[in-house]
mmCIF file of C-alpha atoms in Angstrom:
data_model
loop_
_atom_site.group_PDB
_atom_site.id
_atom_site.type_symbol
_atom_site.label_atom_id
_atom_site.label_comp_id
_atom_site.label_asym_id
_atom_site.label_seq_id
_atom_site.Cartn_x
_atom_site.Cartn_y
_atom_site.Cartn_z
ATOM 1 C CA ALA A 956 1.660 -0.971 13.878
ATOM 2 C CA VAL A 957 -1.629 -2.161 13.060
ATOM 3 C CA LEU A 958 -1.390 -4.766 15.919
ATOM 4 C CA GLN A 959 -2.544 -3.611 19.403
ATOM 5 C CA GLN A 960 0.891 -3.192 20.794
ATOM 6 C CA GLY A 961 2.062 -1.297 17.851
ATOM 7 C CA GLN A 962 -0.893 1.073 17.915
ATOM 8 C CA ALA A 963 -0.037 1.955 21.532
ATOM 9 C CA SER A 964 3.623 2.612 20.706
ATOM 10 C CA PHE A 965 2.709 4.860 17.729
ATOM 11 C CA ALA A 966 0.101 6.750 19.797
ATOM 12 C CA ARG A 967 2.864 7.472 22.359
ATOM 13 C CA MET A 968 5.141 8.751 19.562
ATOM 14 C CA ALA A 969 2.281 11.117 18.386
ATOM 15 C CA VAL A 970 1.820 12.489 21.829
ATOM 16 C CA ALA A 971 5.586 13.071 22.033
ATOM 17 C CA TYR A 972 5.587 14.965 18.802
ATOM 18 C CA ALA A 973 2.689 17.069 19.866
ATOM 19 C CA ALA A 974 4.531 17.956 23.131
ATOM 20 C CA PHE A 975 7.629 18.820 21.131
ATOM 21 C CA ASN A 976 5.515 21.359 19.069
ATOM 22 C CA ARG A 977 4.206 22.994 22.215
ATOM 23 C CA SER A 978 7.584 23.484 23.799
ATOM 24 C CA SER A 979 9.881 24.207 20.809
ATOM 25 C CA GLY A 980 10.309 27.190 18.662
ATOM 26 C CA VAL A 981 10.696 24.834 15.642
ATOM 27 C CA LYS A 982 7.456 23.142 14.784
ATOM 28 C CA LEU A 983 6.872 19.810 13.148
ATOM 29 C CA ASP A 984 4.418 20.043 10.155
ATOM 30 C CA GLY A 985 2.726 16.812 11.192
ATOM 31 C CA MET A 986 3.201 13.106 11.169
ATOM 32 C CA GLN A 987 3.290 10.561 8.340
ATOM 33 C CA LEU A 988 2.508 6.841 8.790
ATOM 34 C CA ASP A 989 4.058 4.375 6.477
ATOM 35 C CA VAL A 990 2.348 1.235 7.857
ATOM 36 C CA GLU A 991 2.169 -1.888 5.568
ATOM 37 C CA PRO A 992 -0.264 -4.576 7.012
ATOM 38 C CA TYR A 993 -0.031 -6.492 3.721
ATOM 39 C CA LEU A 994 3.323 -7.760 4.867
ATOM 40 C CA LEU A 995 1.730 -9.649 7.832
ATOM 41 C CA PRO A 996 1.033 -13.364 7.368
ATOM 42 C CA GLY A 997 -2.611 -13.945 6.516
ATOM 43 C CA TYR A 998 -3.312 -10.482 5.045
ATOM 44 C CA GLN A 999 -4.349 -11.934 1.732
ATOM 45 C CA LEU A 1000 -6.949 -14.131 3.370
ATOM 46 C CA ALA A 1001 -8.836 -11.164 4.795
ATOM 47 C CA PRO A 1002 -7.570 -7.952 3.066
ATOM 48 C CA ARG A 1003 -10.672 -5.789 3.855
ATOM 49 C CA ARG A 1004 -10.665 -6.750 7.467
ATOM 50 C CA TRP A 1005 -7.090 -5.656 7.761
ATOM 51 C CA GLN A 1006 -7.816 -2.358 5.987
ATOM 52 C CA GLU A 1007 -10.574 -1.836 8.624
ATOM 53 C CA ILE A 1008 -7.976 -2.424 11.291
ATOM 54 C CA TYR A 1009 -5.653 -0.069 9.440
ATOM 55 C CA ILE A 1010 -8.203 2.787 9.508
ATOM 56 C CA ASP A 1011 -8.923 2.121 13.216
ATOM 57 C CA MET A 1012 -5.149 2.470 13.870
ATOM 58 C CA VAL A 1013 -4.971 5.726 12.064
ATOM 59 C CA LYS A 1014 -7.954 7.082 13.972
ATOM 60 C CA HIS A 1015 -6.434 5.863 17.303
ATOM 61 C CA ILE A 1016 -3.041 7.614 16.614
ATOM 62 C CA ARG A 1017 -4.792 10.718 15.437
ATOM 63 C CA THR A 1018 -6.956 10.844 18.517
ATOM 64 C CA ALA A 1019 -3.833 10.734 20.695
ATOM 65 C CA ALA A 1020 -2.600 14.003 19.145
ATOM 66 C CA PRO A 1021 -5.397 15.598 17.281
ATOM 67 C CA GLN A 1022 -3.384 18.884 16.810
ATOM 68 C CA LEU A 1023 -0.955 17.130 14.509
ATOM 69 C CA ASP A 1024 -1.708 16.889 10.807
ATOM 70 C CA MET A 1025 -1.714 13.294 9.653
ATOM 71 C CA ASP A 1026 -0.482 11.912 6.323
ATOM 72 C CA VAL A 1027 -0.425 8.290 5.421
ATOM 73 C CA ALA A 1028 1.632 6.484 2.754
ATOM 74 C CA VAL A 1029 -0.508 3.830 1.004
ATOM 75 C CA PRO A 1030 0.322 1.459 -1.886
ATOM 76 C CA PHE A 1031 -1.097 2.383 -5.294
ATOM 77 C CA TRP A 1032 -3.107 -0.947 -5.463
ATOM 78 C CA TRP A 1033 -5.342 0.135 -2.568
ATOM 79 C CA GLY A 1034 -6.917 2.522 -5.098
ATOM 80 C CA GLU A 1035 -8.037 -0.357 -7.227
ATOM 81 C CA ALA A 1036 -11.745 -1.591 -6.841
ATOM 82 C CA GLN A 1037 -10.679 -5.201 -6.032
ATOM 83 C CA ASN A 1038 -8.423 -3.977 -3.258
ATOM 84 C CA GLY A 1039 -10.583 -1.469 -1.496
ATOM 85 C CA GLY A 1040 -10.823 1.318 -3.912
ATOM 86 C CA VAL A 1041 -13.416 4.018 -3.349
ATOM 87 C CA ASP A 1042 -14.956 2.407 -0.264
ATOM 88 C CA PHE A 1043 -11.546 2.191 1.489
ATOM 89 C CA LEU A 1044 -10.540 5.667 0.580
ATOM 90 C CA ALA A 1045 -13.897 7.147 1.610
ATOM 91 C CA GLU A 1046 -13.475 5.522 5.194
ATOM 92 C CA LEU A 1047 -9.980 6.874 5.305
ATOM 93 C CA ALA A 1048 -10.915 10.411 4.439
ATOM 94 C CA GLY A 1049 -12.178 11.304 7.838
ATOM 95 C CA ALA A 1050 -8.939 10.161 9.623
ATOM 96 C CA VAL A 1051 -6.266 12.069 7.644
ATOM 97 C CA ASN A 1052 -5.266 15.424 6.381
ATOM 98 C CA SER A 1053 -3.383 14.159 3.418
ATOM 99 C CA LEU A 1054 -2.132 11.165 1.664
ATOM 100 C CA THR A 1055 0.982 9.953 -0.084
ATOM 101 C CA VAL A 1056 0.442 7.251 -2.794
ATOM 102 C CA MET A 1057 3.430 4.868 -3.231
ATOM 103 C CA ASP A 1058 3.151 4.894 -7.010
ATOM 104 C CA TYR A 1059 6.093 2.581 -7.377
ATOM 105 C CA ARG A 1060 6.193 1.938 -11.104
ATOM 106 C CA THR A 1061 8.468 3.281 -13.858
ATOM 107 C CA ASP A 1062 6.124 3.074 -16.842
ATOM 108 C CA VAL A 1063 4.650 6.557 -17.300
ATOM 109 C CA ALA A 1064 1.197 5.299 -18.244
ATOM 110 C CA GLU A 1065 1.015 3.089 -15.142
ATOM 111 C CA ILE A 1066 2.207 5.941 -12.868
ATOM 112 C CA VAL A 1067 -0.658 8.115 -14.161
ATOM 113 C CA ARG A 1068 -3.295 5.447 -14.153
ATOM 114 C CA PHE A 1069 -2.502 4.282 -10.605
ATOM 115 C CA ALA A 1070 -2.341 7.950 -9.171
ATOM 116 C CA GLU A 1071 -5.619 9.066 -10.593
ATOM 117 C CA PRO A 1072 -8.001 7.254 -8.110
ATOM 118 C CA PHE A 1073 -6.197 9.000 -5.281
ATOM 119 C CA LEU A 1074 -6.112 12.372 -6.890
ATOM 120 C CA ALA A 1075 -9.821 12.071 -7.492
ATOM 121 C CA TRP A 1076 -10.388 11.100 -3.823
ATOM 122 C CA GLY A 1077 -8.332 14.118 -2.776
ATOM 123 C CA GLN A 1078 -10.399 16.431 -4.927
ATOM 124 C CA ARG A 1079 -13.705 14.842 -3.728
ATOM 125 C CA HIS A 1080 -12.702 15.117 -0.007
ATOM 126 C CA ASP A 1081 -10.568 18.329 -0.082
ATOM 127 C CA LYS A 1082 -7.407 16.347 0.789
ATOM 128 C CA ALA A 1083 -3.839 16.925 -0.471
ATOM 129 C CA VAL A 1084 -2.154 14.026 -2.348
ATOM 130 C CA GLN A 1085 1.471 13.466 -3.141
ATOM 131 C CA VAL A 1086 2.526 11.003 -5.703
ATOM 132 C CA ALA A 1087 5.701 9.103 -4.674
ATOM 133 C CA LEU A 1088 8.144 7.199 -6.906
ATOM 134 C CA GLU A 1089 10.781 4.656 -5.857
ATOM 135 C CA VAL A 1090 14.529 5.193 -6.265
ATOM 136 C CA LEU A 1091 16.042 2.515 -4.024
ATOM 137 C CA PRO A 1092 17.271 -0.679 -5.554
ATOM 138 C CA ILE A 1093 14.624 -3.328 -5.977
ATOM 139 C CA ALA A 1094 15.696 -6.872 -6.755
ATOM 140 C CA ASP A 1095 14.015 -8.977 -9.506
ATOM 141 C CA GLU A 1096 11.433 -11.391 -8.205
ATOM 142 C CA THR A 1097 10.359 -14.770 -9.284
ATOM 143 C CA ARG A 1098 6.645 -15.339 -9.092
ATOM 144 C CA ARG A 1099 4.752 -18.668 -9.016
ATOM 145 C CA HIS A 1100 1.386 -18.830 -10.780
ATOM 146 C CA TYR A 1101 -1.441 -21.196 -9.915
ATOM 147 C CA TYR A 1102 -4.982 -21.865 -11.259
ATOM 148 C CA SER A 1103 -7.969 -23.477 -9.671
ATOM 149 C CA ALA A 1104 -8.016 -27.194 -9.808
ATOM 150 C CA ALA A 1105 -9.716 -30.141 -8.246
ATOM 151 C CA ARG A 1106 -6.459 -31.982 -7.868
ATOM 152 C CA ALA A 1107 -3.701 -29.578 -6.740
ATOM 153 C CA GLU A 1108 -0.795 -28.992 -4.359
ATOM 154 C CA LEU A 1109 -1.829 -25.715 -2.908
ATOM 155 C CA TRP A 1110 -5.088 -25.588 -0.818
ATOM 156 C CA GLN A 1111 -7.112 -22.988 0.997
ATOM 157 C CA VAL A 1112 -8.710 -24.825 3.911
ATOM 158 C CA SER A 1113 -10.630 -23.834 7.040
ATOM 159 C CA LEU A 1114 -9.109 -24.658 10.413
ATOM 160 C CA ALA A 1115 -10.651 -23.806 13.722
ATOM 161 C CA GLY A 1116 -12.660 -21.074 11.968
ATOM 162 C CA ARG A 1117 -9.670 -19.583 10.164
ATOM 163 C CA ASP A 1118 -8.616 -19.876 6.528
ATOM 164 C CA ILE A 1119 -5.099 -21.115 5.936
ATOM 165 C CA LEU A 1120 -2.951 -22.056 2.873
ATOM 166 C CA LEU A 1121 -1.577 -25.533 2.828
ATOM 167 C CA LEU A 1122 1.185 -26.416 0.404
ATOM 168 C CA LEU A 1123 1.524 -30.173 -0.321
ATOM 169 C CA ASP A 1124 4.616 -31.994 -1.674
ATOM 170 C CA LYS A 1125 2.525 -33.373 -4.555
ATOM 171 C CA PRO A 1126 -0.880 -32.890 -5.987
ATOM 172 C CA ALA A 1127 -3.875 -34.401 -4.086
ATOM 173 C CA SER A 1128 -7.566 -34.023 -3.871
ATOM 174 C CA LEU A 1129 -9.186 -32.616 -0.633
ATOM 175 C CA GLU A 1130 -12.842 -32.269 0.148
ATOM 176 C CA GLN A 1131 -14.422 -28.921 1.321
ATOM 177 C CA ALA A 1132 -11.301 -26.928 0.296
ATOM 178 C CA ARG A 1133 -10.289 -24.828 -2.628
ATOM 179 C CA GLY A 1134 -7.387 -26.139 -4.629
ATOM 180 C CA PHE A 1135 -4.799 -24.414 -6.759
ATOM 181 C CA LYS A 1136 -2.388 -26.149 -9.242
ATOM 182 C CA PHE A 1137 1.055 -24.727 -10.038
ATOM 183 C CA GLN A 1138 1.201 -23.500 -13.612
ATOM 184 C CA ARG A 1139 4.368 -21.532 -14.194
ATOM 185 C CA THR A 1140 6.946 -19.079 -12.893
ATOM 186 C CA SER A 1141 7.592 -15.536 -14.177
ATOM 187 C CA LEU A 1142 10.249 -12.974 -13.563
ATOM 188 C CA PHE A 1143 9.074 -9.620 -12.291
ATOM 189 C CA LEU A 1144 11.762 -6.958 -12.877
ATOM 190 C CA GLY A 1145 12.872 -4.530 -10.244
ATOM 191 C CA SER A 1146 13.358 -1.961 -12.927
ATOM 192 C CA SER A 1147 9.623 -1.807 -13.452
ATOM 193 C CA VAL A 1148 9.293 -0.648 -9.842
ATOM 194 C CA SER A 1149 12.247 1.552 -9.166
ATOM 195 C CA PHE A 1150 14.345 4.275 -10.927
ATOM 196 C CA SER A 1151 17.390 3.100 -9.133
ATOM 197 C CA GLY A 1152 20.484 3.905 -11.261
ATOM 198 C CA ARG A 1153 18.386 5.962 -13.699
ATOM 199 C CA LYS A 1154 18.538 9.417 -12.083
ATOM 200 C CA PRO A 1155 18.782 11.432 -15.311
ATOM 201 C CA GLU A 1156 15.632 9.743 -16.658
ATOM 202 C CA LEU A 1157 13.790 10.349 -13.346
ATOM 203 C CA MET A 1158 14.770 14.035 -13.312
ATOM 204 C CA ALA A 1159 13.598 14.572 -16.798
ATOM 205 C CA LEU A 1160 10.281 12.709 -16.039
ATOM 206 C CA LEU A 1161 9.308 14.623 -12.919
ATOM 207 C CA PRO A 1162 8.452 17.952 -14.604
ATOM 208 C CA GLN A 1163 6.320 16.015 -17.085
ATOM 209 C CA LEU A 1164 4.422 14.294 -14.341
ATOM 210 C CA GLU A 1165 3.997 17.464 -12.408
ATOM 211 C CA SER A 1166 2.504 19.195 -15.423
ATOM 212 C CA ARG A 1167 0.169 16.163 -15.962
ATOM 213 C CA PHE A 1168 -1.083 16.019 -12.321
ATOM 214 C CA ARG A 1169 -1.461 19.736 -11.866
ATOM 215 C CA GLY A 1170 -4.916 19.629 -13.388
ATOM 216 C CA TRP A 1171 -6.036 17.952 -10.167
ATOM 217 C CA THR A 1172 -6.654 20.529 -7.354
ATOM 218 C CA SER A 1173 -5.587 17.790 -4.886
ATOM 219 C CA PHE A 1174 -2.062 17.274 -6.310
ATOM 220 C CA ALA A 1175 0.466 18.427 -3.738
ATOM 221 C CA GLY A 1176 3.664 17.430 -5.554
ATOM 222 C CA MET A 1177 5.935 14.521 -6.260
ATOM 223 C CA ALA A 1178 7.813 12.550 -3.487
ATOM 224 C CA LEU A 1179 10.864 10.391 -3.921
ATOM 225 C CA HIS A 1180 11.699 7.404 -1.834
ATOM 226 C CA GLY A 1181 15.443 6.973 -1.388
ATOM 227 C CA ILE A 1182 17.059 9.712 -3.492
ATOM 228 C CA GLU A 1183 19.916 11.856 -2.123
#
């Protein structure tokens, strides 16, 4: 949806929702955008540029139907300084009514730590913030770790004015490029992301989190992704 054709499609959807509200006795509260540009190839090479495009997208869709309240679902790591943080959230504030942070972790300390930058943003800008947890199954993930090296198999190179990642069959040395040598693999557990299969634990945790977050005036409740 951040791409041009996607923006146009979502804008038409917003217009249709606004028309529904004008003609129906039952009203939609608003529209939530769950758009994940970080799934596009090349996002990691220019994340801030993609976030700028993301904000432009939200504004474009909002302009198409300004009478609709707009909520966006964003990943918790967009609240971290190295991934946009305060600057990104400040730019987003003028385009949305509220925000839902996809705080997809199961460790309580991490859930709280990752939610707080968004709750602080909401309090600063008078915006409502929901904290969402994951309940759908998440598979374990094997991750590959690299470190900077002069002789390596993974290279960040410029081609026709664009940065690309080049993976070689074996280590080599390349001039005017940045190399990364494979170090190790690690297993990232899906159970650290999702409460799938752990509903009693989740139900016991929710009141604790609500009590913890209630101190923030911006806190608008918990949200669950995938529970029945």
